[in-house]
Each structure stands twice: as structure tokens, then as C-alpha cells.
Amino acid sequence: GQQLNQSPQSMFIQEGEDVSMNCTSSSIFNTWLWYKQDPGEGPVLLIALYKAGELTSNGRLTAQFGITRKDSFLNISASIPSDVGIYFCAGLERGAQKLVFGQGTRLTINP
Amino acid sequence: GAGVSQTPSNKVTEKGKYVELRCDPISGHTALYWYRQSLGQGPEFLIYFQGTGAADDSGLPNDRFFAVRPEGSVSTLKIQRTERGDSAVYLCASSLRQGTYEQYFGPGTRLTVT
């Protein structure tokens, strides 16, 4: 099925570093959502974006809705050990209710 | 808790058997979704309910898969004549109502077909 292109696929960083990841699509999306998934758990919603150009923060997390509506970005500042996990972007097309997900970015933090 | 719950958390079944997976959405949420997640992949949409009716079942892979939500709350995903390729984590999500976009996920049911 259709999936978004998410990059990078994995990241290995030091605690305290900032993290950036992005998601691109060939289709236009009206809503972008970012989720985090821990092993054995379901995805947890982090940030929701509804307007092109929108910049939204949730604590140390900041996400942006690209102006072309075909991309989105997630930044994590000053990473901490509990940030470890898999981050997924997900998009909704106009009038649709089904989320289309990226392949995920696996974040590993070296102590 | 007040989140989406799914049972069982794990299910191991033999090829050819029938299985049912259950989802309890967040109280008051009228929209319910089923997704399937294979190892190393993002979730993929299966079916969406608004109330009791399946509003979009375009993601169901074939007619062995069926889902119901008879009273507009709990939903059951049913898989007949299971195949090894059905092995995956089946995730359920709910949202407040149609037209709201924030979907909240349960912990999933890990299905293994031997």
C-alpha cells in the first residue's frame, strides 16, 4: 500500500544532541501527525498539524507542516534516554479518514 | 485506564484456523479504525467504522478478513482460514468523531500463525 518516505531510517546520537527527521510524499496531505512507538506498544500521538506552514511544539518536540503540503519535519531538542524509540509520520488526504504512515525512524541514544 | 484496549495481547494460532481480535475504543469515540503492522513497517489501514457501519473497508486484503461493530462501541476483527502471511501486529485506533483527525492507538494484538 501507499506509504510516505521517511528519513533517515535510523539515527544513532549522543544524549543531549538535537534530532531532525522528515517525511515526504508524492501526494498532498491536509493533516500530518507524528507518533512515537515503543517496543510492544501502540503508537502514541505526539503532534498534529493542520495547516501548511504550521509550526507546532510539544515540549522539546517541534514539528512543521511543509508549505507544499507534501512534507513534514520533526525536531527533538536536547535528546534524553526516554526519547529512544521509533518515530512515525502519518498523513491524511482531504476527505479521507485513513492514515498513511511512513516506514519509521528508529532513534537510538548512546549513553 | 481511559485509553484504547485490545485483547488478546498475543495470539498464536495454526494455519487454517479462525481468529477474533477485539478492540474497546476510548469512551465516547464514535470513529474506530483497524490497522496492521508488519515487522519493521509502519501501520497499514484496514477498515474504518463511523458508528456501527463500516465507512471504508478498502484496506482489507481479501474476503478472509471481516470486522464488525454491532453497537457502535466494541469492534471485532475476524480472520478466517488464517495464513502465515497474516502474522503481524493488529492495531486499533479511535477518534472522537468523523472529521476529527487525531487517532489514538491501542497496544495492539500480536498474531502469529504457525
CSV table of C-alpha atoms in Angstrom, one decimal:
chain,number,residue,atom,x,y,z
A,1,GLY,CA,0.0,0.0,0.0
A,2,GLN,CA,0.9,3.6,-0.2
A,3,GLN,CA,3.5,4.8,2.3
A,4,LEU,CA,5.2,8.0,3.0
A,5,ASN,CA,9.0,8.3,2.5
A,6,GLN,CA,10.5,8.9,5.9
A,7,SER,CA,14.2,9.6,6.6
A,8,PRO,CA,16.5,8.8,8.0
A,9,GLN,CA,15.6,5.2,8.6
A,10,SER,CA,17.7,5.1,11.8
A,11,MET,CA,19.7,7.5,13.9
A,12,PHE,CA,22.4,6.9,16.4
A,13,ILE,CA,23.1,10.0,18.5
A,14,GLN,CA,24.6,11.1,21.8
A,15,GLU,CA,22.4,12.2,24.7
A,16,GLY,CA,21.9,15.9,24.6
A,17,GLU,CA,22.1,16.2,20.8
A,18,ASP,CA,19.3,17.6,18.7
A,19,VAL,CA,17.5,15.3,16.2
A,20,SER,CA,15.8,16.1,12.9
A,21,MET,CA,13.8,13.8,10.7
A,22,ASN,CA,11.4,14.3,7.8
A,23,CYS,CA,8.7,12.8,5.8
A,24,THR,CA,7.8,13.3,2.1
A,25,SER,CA,5.0,12.3,-0.1
A,26,SER,CA,4.1,12.5,-3.8
A,27,SER,CA,0.5,13.3,-2.7
A,28,ILE,CA,-0.8,16.4,-0.9
A,29,PHE,CA,-1.9,15.9,2.6
A,30,ASN,CA,-4.3,18.1,4.6
A,31,THR,CA,-3.2,16.8,8.0
A,32,TRP,CA,0.2,15.5,9.3
A,33,LEU,CA,0.5,13.6,12.5
A,34,TRP,CA,3.7,12.4,14.3
A,35,TYR,CA,3.7,9.3,16.5
A,36,LYS,CA,6.3,7.6,18.7
A,37,GLN,CA,6.2,3.8,19.2
A,38,ASP,CA,8.0,1.9,21.9
A,39,PRO,CA,8.6,-1.9,21.7
A,40,GLY,CA,5.4,-3.9,22.3
A,41,GLU,CA,3.2,-0.8,22.4
A,42,GLY,CA,0.9,1.1,20.1
A,43,PRO,CA,1.9,4.4,18.5
A,44,VAL,CA,1.5,7.4,20.8
A,45,LEU,CA,0.4,10.7,19.2
A,46,LEU,CA,3.0,13.5,19.7
A,47,ILE,CA,1.9,16.3,17.5
A,48,ALA,CA,-0.8,17.1,15.0
A,49,LEU,CA,-0.5,19.7,12.2
A,50,TYR,CA,-3.5,21.0,10.2
A,51,LYS,CA,-2.2,24.0,8.1
A,52,ALA,CA,0.5,24.4,5.5
A,53,GLY,CA,3.4,26.2,7.1
A,54,GLU,CA,2.2,25.5,10.6
A,55,LEU,CA,4.9,25.1,13.3
A,56,THR,CA,3.8,23.3,16.5
A,57,SER,CA,5.7,22.4,19.6
A,58,ASN,CA,5.2,19.9,22.4
A,59,GLY,CA,7.9,20.3,25.0
A,60,ARG,CA,11.2,19.5,23.3
A,61,LEU,CA,9.5,18.4,20.2
A,62,THR,CA,8.7,20.7,17.3
A,63,ALA,CA,7.0,19.7,14.0
A,64,GLN,CA,6.3,21.7,10.9
A,65,PHE,CA,3.8,21.2,8.1
A,66,GLY,CA,5.6,21.9,4.8
A,67,ILE,CA,4.3,24.7,2.6
A,68,THR,CA,3.9,22.3,-0.4
A,69,ARG,CA,1.7,20.1,1.8
A,70,LYS,CA,3.9,17.2,0.6
A,71,ASP,CA,6.3,17.1,3.5
A,72,SER,CA,6.7,17.4,7.3
A,73,PHE,CA,9.5,17.7,9.7
A,74,LEU,CA,10.1,16.7,13.3
A,75,ASN,CA,12.8,18.1,15.5
A,76,ILE,CA,13.8,16.9,19.0
A,77,SER,CA,16.0,19.2,21.0
A,78,ALA,CA,18.4,18.1,23.8
A,79,SER,CA,17.6,14.4,23.5
A,80,ILE,CA,17.3,12.3,26.6
A,81,PRO,CA,17.3,8.5,27.0
A,82,SER,CA,13.5,8.2,27.1
A,83,ASP,CA,13.4,9.6,23.5
A,84,VAL,CA,14.6,6.2,22.3
A,85,GLY,CA,12.0,4.6,20.0
A,86,ILE,CA,10.5,4.6,16.5
A,87,TYR,CA,9.0,7.8,15.2
A,88,PHE,CA,6.4,7.6,12.5
A,89,CYS,CA,4.9,10.3,10.4
A,90,ALA,CA,1.3,9.9,9.2
A,91,GLY,CA,-0.7,11.9,6.7
A,92,LEU,CA,-4.4,12.3,5.9
A,93,GLU,CA,-5.6,13.3,2.4
A,94,ARG,CA,-8.6,15.7,2.1
A,95,GLY,CA,-11.8,13.9,2.9
A,96,ALA,CA,-10.1,10.7,4.0
A,97,GLN,CA,-10.1,9.2,7.4
A,98,LYS,CA,-7.4,6.6,6.9
A,99,LEU,CA,-3.9,7.4,8.0
A,100,VAL,CA,-1.0,6.7,5.6
A,101,PHE,CA,2.2,6.0,7.5
A,102,GLY,CA,5.9,6.4,6.9
A,103,GLN,CA,8.3,3.5,7.4
A,104,GLY,CA,9.6,5.0,10.7
A,105,THR,CA,12.8,6.5,12.0
A,106,ARG,CA,14.5,4.4,14.7
A,107,LEU,CA,16.2,6.6,17.2
A,108,THR,CA,19.0,5.2,19.4
A,109,ILE,CA,20.8,7.3,22.0
A,110,ASN,CA,24.3,6.4,23.1
A,111,PRO,CA,24.9,7.0,26.8
B,1,GLY,CA,-7.4,3.2,32.1
B,2,ALA,CA,-9.1,5.5,29.6
B,3,GLY,CA,-7.3,4.5,26.5
B,4,VAL,CA,-8.0,2.1,23.7
B,5,SER,CA,-7.7,-1.5,24.9
B,6,GLN,CA,-7.2,-4.6,22.8
B,7,THR,CA,-7.5,-8.3,23.6
B,8,PRO,CA,-5.8,-10.6,23.5
B,9,SER,CA,-2.3,-9.0,23.6
B,10,ASN,CA,-0.9,-12.1,21.9
B,11,LYS,CA,-2.5,-14.8,19.8
B,12,VAL,CA,-0.8,-17.9,18.4
B,13,THR,CA,-2.9,-20.0,16.0
B,14,GLU,CA,-2.3,-22.7,13.5
B,15,LYS,CA,-2.6,-22.2,9.7
B,16,GLY,CA,-6.2,-22.6,8.6
B,17,LYS,CA,-7.8,-21.6,12.0
B,18,TYR,CA,-10.3,-18.8,12.7
B,19,VAL,CA,-9.4,-15.9,15.0
B,20,GLU,CA,-11.1,-13.0,16.5
B,21,LEU,CA,-9.4,-9.9,17.8
B,22,ARG,CA,-11.2,-7.4,20.0
B,23,CYS,CA,-11.0,-3.6,20.4
B,24,ASP,CA,-12.5,-1.4,23.0
B,25,PRO,CA,-12.2,2.3,21.9
B,26,ILE,CA,-11.9,5.3,24.1
B,27,SER,CA,-15.3,6.0,25.7
B,28,GLY,CA,-17.3,8.4,23.6
B,29,HIS,CA,-15.3,8.0,20.5
B,30,THR,CA,-17.5,7.3,17.6
B,31,ALA,CA,-14.9,6.5,14.9
B,32,LEU,CA,-12.8,3.3,15.1
B,33,TYR,CA,-10.0,2.1,12.9
B,34,TRP,CA,-8.1,-1.1,12.4
B,35,TYR,CA,-4.5,-1.1,11.1
B,36,ARG,CA,-2.0,-3.9,10.5
B,37,GLN,CA,1.7,-3.5,11.2
B,38,SER,CA,4.3,-5.9,9.8
B,39,LEU,CA,7.8,-6.1,11.3
B,40,GLY,CA,9.9,-3.0,10.5
B,41,GLN,CA,7.0,-1.2,8.8
B,42,GLY,CA,4.5,1.5,9.6
B,43,PRO,CA,0.9,0.6,10.2
B,44,GLU,CA,-1.3,0.0,7.2
B,45,PHE,CA,-5.0,0.8,7.1
B,46,LEU,CA,-7.5,-2.0,7.1
B,47,ILE,CA,-11.0,-0.6,7.9
B,48,TYR,CA,-12.8,2.3,9.4
B,49,PHE,CA,-16.1,2.5,11.3
B,50,GLN,CA,-18.2,5.5,11.9
B,51,GLY,CA,-20.8,4.3,14.5
B,52,THR,CA,-21.9,0.8,13.6
B,53,GLY,CA,-21.2,0.9,9.9
B,54,ALA,CA,-18.0,0.3,8.0
B,55,ALA,CA,-17.4,3.6,6.2
B,56,ASP,CA,-14.3,2.4,4.4
B,57,ASP,CA,-13.1,-1.2,4.2
B,58,SER,CA,-10.8,-0.6,1.2
B,59,GLY,CA,-7.7,-1.8,3.2
B,60,LEU,CA,-9.0,-5.3,4.0
B,61,PRO,CA,-6.6,-7.6,2.0
B,62,ASN,CA,-9.2,-10.2,1.0
B,63,ASP,CA,-12.5,-11.8,1.9
B,64,ARG,CA,-11.0,-13.8,4.7
B,65,PHE,CA,-10.9,-10.6,6.8
B,66,PHE,CA,-14.1,-9.1,8.2
B,67,ALA,CA,-14.8,-6.7,11.0
B,68,VAL,CA,-18.0,-5.7,12.9
B,69,ARG,CA,-19.0,-3.1,15.4
B,70,PRO,CA,-22.6,-4.0,16.2
B,71,GLU,CA,-23.4,-1.5,18.9
B,72,GLY,CA,-21.1,1.3,17.8
B,73,SER,CA,-18.5,0.7,20.6
B,74,VAL,CA,-16.5,-2.5,20.7
B,75,SER,CA,-15.2,-3.9,17.5
B,76,THR,CA,-14.1,-7.4,16.5
B,77,LEU,CA,-11.8,-8.2,13.6
B,78,LYS,CA,-12.3,-11.7,12.3
B,79,ILE,CA,-9.9,-13.6,10.2
B,80,GLN,CA,-10.9,-16.9,8.6
B,81,ARG,CA,-8.6,-19.7,7.3
B,82,THR,CA,-5.5,-17.9,8.7
B,83,GLU,CA,-2.3,-18.0,6.6
B,84,ARG,CA,1.3,-17.5,7.8
B,85,GLY,CA,1.3,-14.2,5.9
B,86,ASP,CA,-1.4,-12.9,8.3
B,87,SER,CA,1.2,-12.8,11.1
B,88,ALA,CA,1.5,-9.2,12.2
B,89,VAL,CA,0.5,-6.8,14.9
B,90,TYR,CA,-3.1,-5.7,14.6
B,91,LEU,CA,-3.7,-2.2,15.9
B,92,CYS,CA,-6.9,-0.5,16.7
B,93,ALA,CA,-7.4,3.3,17.0
B,94,SER,CA,-10.3,5.6,17.8
B,95,SER,CA,-11.1,9.2,17.3
B,96,LEU,CA,-13.8,11.4,18.8
B,97,ARG,CA,-15.9,11.6,15.6
B,98,GLN,CA,-15.7,11.7,11.9
B,99,GLY,CA,-13.9,14.8,10.8
B,100,THR,CA,-11.5,14.8,13.7
B,101,TYR,CA,-8.1,13.7,12.7
B,102,GLU,CA,-6.3,12.7,15.9
B,103,GLN,CA,-6.3,8.9,16.2
B,104,TYR,CA,-5.4,7.3,19.4
B,105,PHE,CA,-4.0,3.7,19.3
B,106,GLY,CA,-4.3,0.7,21.5
B,107,PRO,CA,-1.3,-1.6,22.3
B,108,GLY,CA,-2.1,-4.0,19.6
B,109,THR,CA,-2.6,-7.7,19.2
B,110,ARG,CA,0.4,-9.7,18.0
B,111,LEU,CA,-0.9,-12.5,15.8
B,112,THR,CA,1.4,-15.4,15.0
B,113,VAL,CA,0.2,-18.0,12.5
B,114,THR,CA,2.2,-21.2,12.6
